[in-house]
Every structure is written in structure tokens, then in C-alpha cells.
CSV table of C-alpha atoms and ligand atoms in Angstrom, one decimal:
chain,number,residue,atom,x,y,z
A,1,MET,CA,12.6,-7.8,0.7
A,2,SER,CA,14.9,-6.1,3.1
A,3,GLN,CA,14.9,-7.8,6.0
A,4,ALA,CA,14.2,-4.3,8.2
A,5,THR,CA,11.0,-3.9,5.6
A,6,GLY,CA,9.8,-7.4,6.8
A,7,ALA,CA,10.3,-6.6,10.3
A,8,LEU,CA,9.0,-3.0,9.9
A,9,TYR,CA,5.6,-4.7,8.9
A,10,GLU,CA,5.1,-7.4,10.7
A,11,THR,CA,5.6,-5.0,14.2
A,12,LEU,CA,3.4,-2.4,12.5
A,13,ALA,CA,1.1,-5.1,11.7
A,14,ARG,CA,0.6,-6.8,15.1
A,15,TYR,CA,0.5,-3.1,16.3
A,16,GLN,CA,-2.4,-2.3,13.8
A,17,TRP,CA,-4.3,-5.8,15.0
A,18,TRP,CA,-3.6,-5.0,19.1
A,19,ARG,CA,-5.4,-1.3,18.0
A,20,ARG,CA,-8.4,-3.0,16.6
A,21,ARG,CA,-9.0,-5.2,19.4
A,22,TRP,CA,-8.3,-2.3,22.1
A,23,SER,CA,-10.9,-0.3,19.7
A,24,ARG,CA,-13.9,-3.7,19.6
A,25,ALA,CA,-13.7,-3.5,15.9
A,26,SER,CA,-16.1,-6.0,14.6
A,27,ALA,CA,-14.6,-8.7,12.2
A,28,GLY,CA,-13.3,-7.6,9.0
A,29,GLU,CA,-13.8,-4.5,9.7
A,30,GLY,CA,-10.7,-2.0,9.6
A,31,LEU,CA,-8.7,-4.1,7.9
A,32,GLU,CA,-7.3,-1.6,5.3
A,33,ILE,CA,-3.3,-0.2,6.4
A,34,ARG,CA,-3.6,2.9,4.0
A,35,LYS,CA,-4.3,6.8,4.6
A,36,ARG,CA,-8.0,8.0,5.0
A,37,LEU,CA,-9.2,10.0,2.4
A,38,ALA,CA,-11.8,13.1,2.7
A,39,PRO,CA,-14.9,11.5,2.0
A,40,ALA,CA,-16.4,12.3,-0.8
A,41,ALA,CA,-20.1,12.8,-2.6
A,42,VAL,CA,-18.7,11.1,-5.9
A,43,ALA,CA,-16.5,7.4,-6.2
A,44,PRO,CA,-14.9,7.0,-4.3
A,45,GLU,CA,-16.4,8.3,-1.9
A,46,ASP,CA,-14.6,6.6,0.9
A,47,SER,CA,-10.8,5.2,1.6
A,48,GLY,CA,-12.7,1.9,2.7
A,49,ALA,CA,-15.5,-0.4,0.3
A,50,ALA,CA,-15.8,2.3,-1.5
A,51,LEU,CA,-12.2,3.1,-3.0
A,52,ASP,CA,-11.8,-1.0,-3.7
A,53,ARG,CA,-15.3,-1.0,-5.0
A,54,TRP,CA,-13.8,1.5,-7.9
A,55,LEU,CA,-10.6,0.2,-7.8
A,56,PHE,CA,-12.5,-2.9,-9.1
A,57,GLU,CA,-14.5,-1.4,-11.5
A,58,LEU,CA,-11.1,0.3,-12.8
A,59,ALA,CA,-9.4,-3.0,-13.2
A,60,ASN,CA,-12.4,-4.5,-14.7
A,61,VAL,CA,-12.3,-7.5,-13.0
A,62,GLY,CA,-16.1,-8.7,-13.9
A,63,ASP,CA,-18.0,-11.3,-12.5
A,64,ARG,CA,-15.1,-14.3,-12.6
A,65,GLY,CA,-12.2,-12.5,-13.1
A,66,ASP,CA,-9.0,-13.6,-11.2
A,67,VAL,CA,-6.5,-11.6,-9.2
A,68,LEU,CA,-3.3,-10.7,-7.9
A,69,ASP,CA,-2.9,-8.0,-4.7
A,70,LEU,CA,1.4,-7.3,-4.2
A,71,GLY,CA,1.5,-5.9,-0.6
A,72,CYS,CA,-1.9,-7.2,0.6
A,73,GLY,CA,-1.4,-6.2,4.2
A,74,PHE,CA,-4.6,-7.7,6.1
A,75,GLY,CA,-6.5,-8.2,2.7
A,76,ALA,CA,-8.8,-5.4,2.5
A,77,THR,CA,-8.8,-4.9,-0.9
A,78,LEU,CA,-7.7,-8.8,-2.0
A,79,LEU,CA,-11.1,-10.2,0.4
A,80,ARG,CA,-13.5,-7.5,-0.8
A,81,TRP,CA,-12.9,-8.3,-4.9
A,82,LEU,CA,-13.0,-12.0,-4.1
A,83,GLU,CA,-16.7,-11.2,-2.8
A,84,TRP,CA,-17.6,-9.3,-6.1
A,85,THR,CA,-15.9,-11.9,-8.4
A,86,ASP,CA,-15.9,-15.9,-8.3
A,87,GLY,CA,-12.5,-16.1,-9.8
A,88,ARG,CA,-9.2,-16.9,-7.3
A,89,GLY,CA,-7.3,-14.5,-5.6
A,90,VAL,CA,-3.1,-14.0,-5.0
A,91,GLY,CA,-2.1,-12.1,-2.1
A,92,VAL,CA,1.5,-11.3,-1.5
A,93,THR,CA,2.5,-9.6,1.9
A,94,ALA,CA,6.2,-8.9,3.4
A,95,SER,CA,4.4,-10.1,7.0
A,96,PRO,CA,3.5,-13.6,7.8
A,97,PHE,CA,1.3,-12.1,10.7
A,98,GLN,CA,-0.7,-10.1,8.1
A,99,ALA,CA,-0.8,-12.9,5.8
A,100,ARG,CA,-2.1,-15.8,9.1
A,101,SER,CA,-4.6,-13.0,9.8
A,102,ALA,CA,-5.9,-12.5,6.0
A,103,MET,CA,-6.6,-16.6,5.5
A,104,GLY,CA,-8.2,-16.7,8.9
A,105,GLU,CA,-10.5,-13.5,7.8
A,106,ALA,CA,-11.1,-15.3,4.3
A,107,ALA,CA,-11.6,-18.5,5.9
A,108,ARG,CA,-14.5,-16.4,7.7
A,109,ARG,CA,-15.9,-15.3,5.0
A,110,GLY,CA,-15.9,-18.2,3.0
A,111,LEU,CA,-13.5,-17.2,0.4
A,112,ALA,CA,-10.4,-19.5,2.0
A,113,ASP,CA,-10.8,-21.8,-1.1
A,114,ARG,CA,-10.7,-19.1,-3.5
A,115,CYS,CA,-8.0,-17.7,-2.0
A,116,GLU,CA,-3.8,-17.8,-1.2
A,117,LEU,CA,-1.8,-15.7,1.0
A,118,ARG,CA,1.8,-16.2,0.3
A,119,VAL,CA,4.5,-14.5,2.2
A,120,GLN,CA,7.4,-13.3,-0.3
A,121,ASP,CA,9.1,-10.7,-1.9
A,122,PHE,CA,7.4,-8.7,-4.6
A,123,THR,CA,10.4,-9.2,-6.4
A,124,GLN,CA,10.4,-13.0,-6.7
A,125,ALA,CA,9.1,-14.5,-9.5
A,126,ILE,CA,4.9,-14.4,-8.9
A,127,ALA,CA,3.5,-18.0,-9.4
A,128,ALA,CA,0.1,-17.3,-10.9
A,129,GLU,CA,-2.0,-16.0,-13.8
A,130,VAL,CA,-4.2,-13.3,-13.2
A,131,ASP,CA,-6.7,-11.0,-15.2
A,132,ALA,CA,-6.0,-8.1,-13.0
A,133,ALA,CA,-3.6,-6.7,-10.7
A,134,ILE,CA,-3.8,-4.2,-7.8
A,135,ALA,CA,-1.2,-2.8,-5.4
A,136,VAL,CA,-2.3,0.0,-3.0
A,137,GLU,CA,0.9,2.0,-1.1
A,138,ALA,CA,3.0,-1.3,-1.6
A,139,LEU,CA,5.4,-0.7,-4.4
A,140,GLY,CA,7.3,2.6,-2.8
A,141,HIS,CA,9.0,0.0,-0.9
A,142,ALA,CA,10.4,-1.5,-3.9
A,143,HIS,CA,13.8,-0.6,-4.3
A,144,ASP,CA,13.7,-2.9,-8.0
A,145,LEU,CA,10.4,-1.7,-9.4
A,146,ALA,CA,11.8,-2.8,-12.6
A,147,THR,CA,11.6,-6.2,-11.8
A,148,VAL,CA,8.1,-6.2,-9.7
A,149,LEU,CA,6.4,-4.8,-12.8
A,150,GLY,CA,8.0,-7.2,-15.0
A,151,ASN,CA,6.8,-9.8,-12.7
A,152,VAL,CA,2.9,-7.8,-13.2
A,153,ALA,CA,3.5,-8.1,-16.7
A,154,ARG,CA,4.1,-11.8,-16.9
A,155,SER,CA,1.4,-12.9,-14.4
A,156,LEU,CA,-1.4,-10.7,-16.5
A,157,ARG,CA,-3.4,-12.4,-19.2
A,158,PRO,CA,-3.2,-10.5,-22.7
A,159,GLY,CA,-5.8,-7.5,-22.2
A,160,GLY,CA,-5.8,-7.9,-18.2
A,161,ARG,CA,-5.1,-4.7,-16.4
A,162,PHE,CA,-3.1,-3.2,-13.3
A,163,VAL,CA,-3.9,-0.6,-11.4
A,164,TRP,CA,-1.4,0.9,-8.9
A,165,VAL,CA,-2.3,3.5,-5.9
A,166,GLU,CA,0.8,4.9,-4.9
A,167,ASP,CA,2.3,8.3,-3.0
A,168,LEU,CA,4.7,9.8,-5.2
A,169,LEU,CA,6.6,13.1,-6.0
A,170,ALA,CA,4.3,15.6,-8.5
A,171,GLU,CA,7.7,16.7,-10.1
A,172,PRO,CA,11.1,15.1,-9.7
A,173,PHE,CA,13.4,17.2,-7.7
A,174,ALA,CA,15.5,19.5,-9.5
A,175,ALA,CA,17.4,21.8,-7.2
A,176,GLU,CA,20.3,20.6,-4.9
A,177,GLY,CA,21.5,17.3,-6.6
A,178,GLY,CA,17.6,15.7,-6.1
A,179,ARG,CA,18.0,15.9,-2.4
A,180,ASP,CA,15.5,16.8,-0.3
A,181,GLU,CA,15.0,16.2,3.6
A,182,ASP,CA,11.6,14.8,4.4
A,183,VAL,CA,12.3,12.4,1.1
A,184,ASP,CA,15.1,11.4,2.9
A,185,GLU,CA,13.8,11.0,5.8
A,186,LEU,CA,10.7,8.7,4.9
A,187,SER,CA,13.5,6.7,2.8
A,188,ARG,CA,15.2,6.2,5.9
A,189,ARG,CA,12.4,5.3,8.5
A,190,TRP,CA,10.4,2.9,5.7
A,191,PHE,CA,13.9,1.7,4.3
A,192,SER,CA,12.5,2.3,1.0
A,193,PRO,CA,13.9,3.7,-1.9
A,194,PRO,CA,13.5,7.8,-2.6
A,195,LEU,CA,9.6,8.6,-3.5
A,196,ARG,CA,9.5,8.3,-7.2
A,197,SER,CA,8.1,10.8,-9.3
A,198,ARG,CA,4.9,10.4,-11.1
A,199,GLN,CA,6.3,10.2,-14.4
A,200,ALA,CA,9.1,8.2,-13.1
A,201,ALA,CA,6.0,5.8,-12.7
A,202,ARG,CA,4.3,6.3,-15.8
A,203,ASP,CA,8.0,5.1,-17.6
A,204,ALA,CA,8.6,2.5,-15.3
A,205,LEU,CA,5.0,0.8,-16.4
A,206,ARG,CA,6.1,1.5,-20.2
A,207,ASP,CA,9.2,-0.4,-19.4
A,208,ALA,CA,7.8,-3.2,-18.5
A,209,GLY,CA,5.5,-3.6,-21.3
A,210,LEU,CA,2.1,-2.6,-19.6
A,211,THR,CA,0.0,0.5,-21.2
A,212,LEU,CA,-1.1,3.3,-19.1
A,213,VAL,CA,-4.4,3.6,-20.0
A,214,ASP,CA,-6.3,5.8,-17.3
A,215,GLU,CA,-4.4,8.1,-14.4
A,216,HIS,CA,-6.4,9.5,-11.4
A,217,ASP,CA,-5.4,12.1,-8.9
A,218,LEU,CA,-6.5,11.5,-5.6
A,219,THR,CA,-4.2,13.8,-3.8
A,220,PRO,CA,-7.1,17.2,-3.1
A,221,ARG,CA,-8.4,14.0,-1.4
A,222,VAL,CA,-5.4,13.5,1.0
A,223,GLN,CA,-5.7,14.7,4.8
A,224,PHE,CA,-3.0,16.2,6.7
A,225,ALA,CA,-2.1,17.9,10.0
A,226,THR,CA,-0.6,21.5,10.2
A,227,ALA,CA,3.1,22.0,10.6
A,228,ALA,CA,2.8,22.7,14.5
A,229,ALA,CA,0.9,19.3,15.0
A,230,VAL,CA,3.2,17.5,12.4
A,231,ALA,CA,6.1,18.8,14.7
A,232,ARG,CA,4.9,18.1,18.1
A,233,ARG,CA,3.7,14.6,17.1
A,234,ALA,CA,7.7,14.0,15.4
A,235,ALA,CA,9.1,15.5,19.0
A,236,ARG,CA,7.0,12.9,20.8
A,237,LEU,CA,7.9,10.1,18.4
A,238,ALA,CA,11.3,10.6,18.6
A,239,ARG,CA,11.8,10.9,22.7
A,240,TRP,CA,9.9,7.3,22.3
A,241,ARG,CA,12.6,6.2,20.0
A,242,TRP,CA,15.1,6.4,22.5
A,243,LEU,CA,13.5,3.5,24.5
A,244,PRO,CA,16.1,0.4,23.1
A,245,ILE,CA,13.3,-1.5,22.5
A,246,PRO,CA,13.5,-2.6,18.5
A,247,PRO,CA,9.7,-3.3,18.2
A,248,TRP,CA,9.0,0.0,19.9
A,249,GLN,CA,11.9,1.5,17.5
A,250,ARG,CA,10.6,0.3,14.3
A,251,LEU,CA,7.0,1.6,15.4
A,252,ALA,CA,8.4,4.7,15.7
A,253,ASP,CA,10.2,4.8,12.9
A,254,ALA,CA,6.8,3.7,10.9
A,255,PHE,CA,5.2,6.7,12.5
A,256,LEU,CA,7.9,9.0,11.8
A,257,GLY,CA,8.2,8.2,8.4
A,258,GLY,CA,4.3,8.6,8.0
A,259,CYS,CA,5.5,12.5,9.6
A,260,ALA,CA,7.5,13.2,6.4
A,261,LEU,CA,4.9,12.0,4.2
A,262,GLU,CA,2.5,14.2,5.6
A,263,ARG,CA,5.0,17.2,5.7
A,264,LEU,CA,5.1,16.3,1.8
A,265,TYR,CA,1.7,16.7,1.3
A,266,ALA,CA,1.6,19.8,3.1
A,267,ARG,CA,4.1,21.3,0.7
A,268,GLY,CA,2.2,20.4,-2.3
A,269,VAL,CA,5.0,18.2,-3.7
A,270,ALA,CA,3.5,15.2,-2.9
A,271,CYS,CA,0.7,12.9,-4.8
A,272,TYR,CA,-2.0,10.3,-4.4
A,273,VAL,CA,-2.0,8.6,-8.2
A,274,VAL,CA,-4.1,6.1,-9.6
A,275,LEU,CA,-2.2,4.9,-12.5
A,276,VAL,CA,-4.3,2.4,-14.5
A,277,ALA,CA,-2.3,0.1,-17.4
A,278,THR,CA,-3.1,-2.7,-19.3
A,279,ALA,CA,-1.2,-6.1,-20.1
A,280,PRO,CA,-1.0,-6.5,-24.4
A,281,PRO,CA,-3.8,-8.2,-26.2
A,282,ARG,CA,-2.4,-11.5,-27.4
B,1,SAM,C1,0.7,0.2,3.5
B,1,SAM,S1,0.7,-1.5,3.3
B,1,SAM,C2,-0.9,-1.8,2.3
B,1,SAM,C3,-1.3,-2.8,2.5
B,1,SAM,C4,-2.8,-3.2,1.5
B,1,SAM,N1,-2.3,-2.9,0.3
B,1,SAM,C5,-3.8,-2.2,2.1
B,1,SAM,O1,-4.4,-1.1,1.0
B,1,SAM,O2,-4.5,-2.3,3.2
B,1,SAM,C6,2.0,-2.0,2.7
B,1,SAM,C7,2.1,-3.4,2.1
B,1,SAM,O3,3.1,-3.8,1.3
B,1,SAM,C8,3.7,-5.5,1.7
B,1,SAM,N2,5.0,-4.9,1.2
B,1,SAM,C9,6.0,-3.9,1.3
B,1,SAM,N3,7.3,-4.6,0.6
B,1,SAM,C10,7.2,-5.6,0.2
B,1,SAM,C11,8.1,-6.8,-0.2
B,1,SAM,N4,9.0,-6.4,-0.6
B,1,SAM,N5,7.5,-7.5,-1.1
B,1,SAM,C12,5.8,-7.9,-0.5
B,1,SAM,N6,5.1,-7.2,0.1
B,1,SAM,C13,5.7,-6.3,0.3
B,1,SAM,C14,3.7,-5.2,3.5
B,1,SAM,O4,3.5,-6.3,3.6
B,1,SAM,C15,2.5,-4.5,3.5
B,1,SAM,O5,1.4,-5.5,2.9
């Protein structure tokens, strides 16, 4: 992982943790580090527990499945999944602070003996054999997606499922040599590769030997502010960024990247997609 991505998430994680404390969140609440979806009457009804439950069903984890969460953050999904299965779980994150916090929360919920948190890059080999793997808003940071998906494929037992939730481009950019100002800014602020297209994600799964079996588009549930509101927020953040305090600048970059992503949704060119793929049967 680039050191910059690791530092970005370490700062963001500490910020989010303090925000939870300020807002007096109860233990175990607000652990998600992902976008809030508009509530709905059908599954997934929200982007917290309901989304995780729906993803759990899509991943076919069952009562005893072992699971892997790539880019697990504070363990929102991983820990819920472990409450719904008797299997074991491994979470991978770039942030030592996230891993420590998630482990503390696992202990609080009585899950510590079935749960392992690893601080490692998901391009490094993942020593785990599981029935299901999940990645929520994490693989967009992977510069070498083929290696990450190869690791996923190797860690899945025959017939195991991989559920991948990601911001993608609905269509690849054909104009202007494939460049786009918002895609470029997002990539620069988050030290990530340019947003991939939906088709590129499908192709990458196929190239890793995983078979796409299901796909859901949650884009209509993604919320974004008006162009004027995003512009005002971005201008404020850009001013804050002048303060020569590196963690402050990293935080501003994280949110400026978020503004670029919001603009892509407002323009109708980004999509929020759930891809479900299986490893070959035995
Ligand atoms: C947007 S957060 C999503 C967290 C979690 N999936 C959730 O839904 O709350 C992205 C996660 O990906 C992790 N991440 C980003 N790049 C990574 C890398 N190269 N290797 C391992 N983890 C990475 C970050 O540490 C963070 O935990």
C-alpha cells in the first residue's frame, strides 16, 4: 500500500473515532466508514446493519462459514457477520488504529477468539481459507487490482463467494484521452488509481478466475448535495488545507476527494454497485 493511503486512513480513523465520542455514540454504533444510503422500504433498508445483513445473504455465508473482510475499517461488517455465523473471521486494514479499535470491539462483543485483525496491504498474500469474502468501498484504493483479486480467489474455498461493493464509473471515459477533472482530483486526493469502470471491474473478476453470478445497482440510493453546496464545502476545505499541519491536510484531502466523488454522482457518471462472484467448484 502506498504510505500516503496508510497515513490518510490512520488520520481519518482517529478523526472518526473522536467524532463518535463527541456525538456520544453508544459502544459498537457508527463503526461504518462508508457512504450513507437513502433509506428504503426494500432490502437493504439502510447502509448500516441492514446493508451488512443483505450482503451476508448475498455472500451465502450460512451458519458456520469463515469470512474475510478486505479493507475492514473498524470492523462494522466483519463483526456483524461474525455475530450471524459461528465461523471465524479475518479483517485486513491499512490502519493500525482501526485494527486495534476493531479488536477492542470484537472483545466487547465476545468475538475475540473467532476474529483476527491484520494490518497489511491487501496486495500481500492473505493467509486465510474462507467461505466468503467481502470488500466494501476498499478496492478502489488498490493500485494492483489483479493481485488483490488473485489473493481473494486463492483464499476462497471451492464455490465460495466474493461480494464487492464499489464506487465505479458507469461507462469508461472515451473523450479527451479518458481524462476527467473529478476523476483526477479523486485519485490525487485519495492516492488511489483513477476510478474504474463497471465493465473493468467485471473483467478483473473474470481474469482472476471468479465467475460473476449476481450484480446490484444501488446508485439511486446514493445521496449527494447540490453543486453549489459541494462547491462551498470544497472552497472551505481548500482554505483549511493551507494550514501546514500534515494530519489536518490529510483530513482536508480525504474530504476534498469526497467532494469530487459527490460531483461524479451528481453528474450521473458514477455508480455504486454490488458485484457477487464465485470461486470455481471443486
Ligand atoms: C472506506 S473504508 C471502508 C471500511 C469498511 N469496509 C466499512 O464499510 O466500514 C476503506 C478501508 O480500506 C482500507 N484500505 C485501503 N487501502 C488498503 C490497502 N492497500 N490494503 C489494506 N487495506 C486498505 C482502509 O484501511 C479502510 O479500512
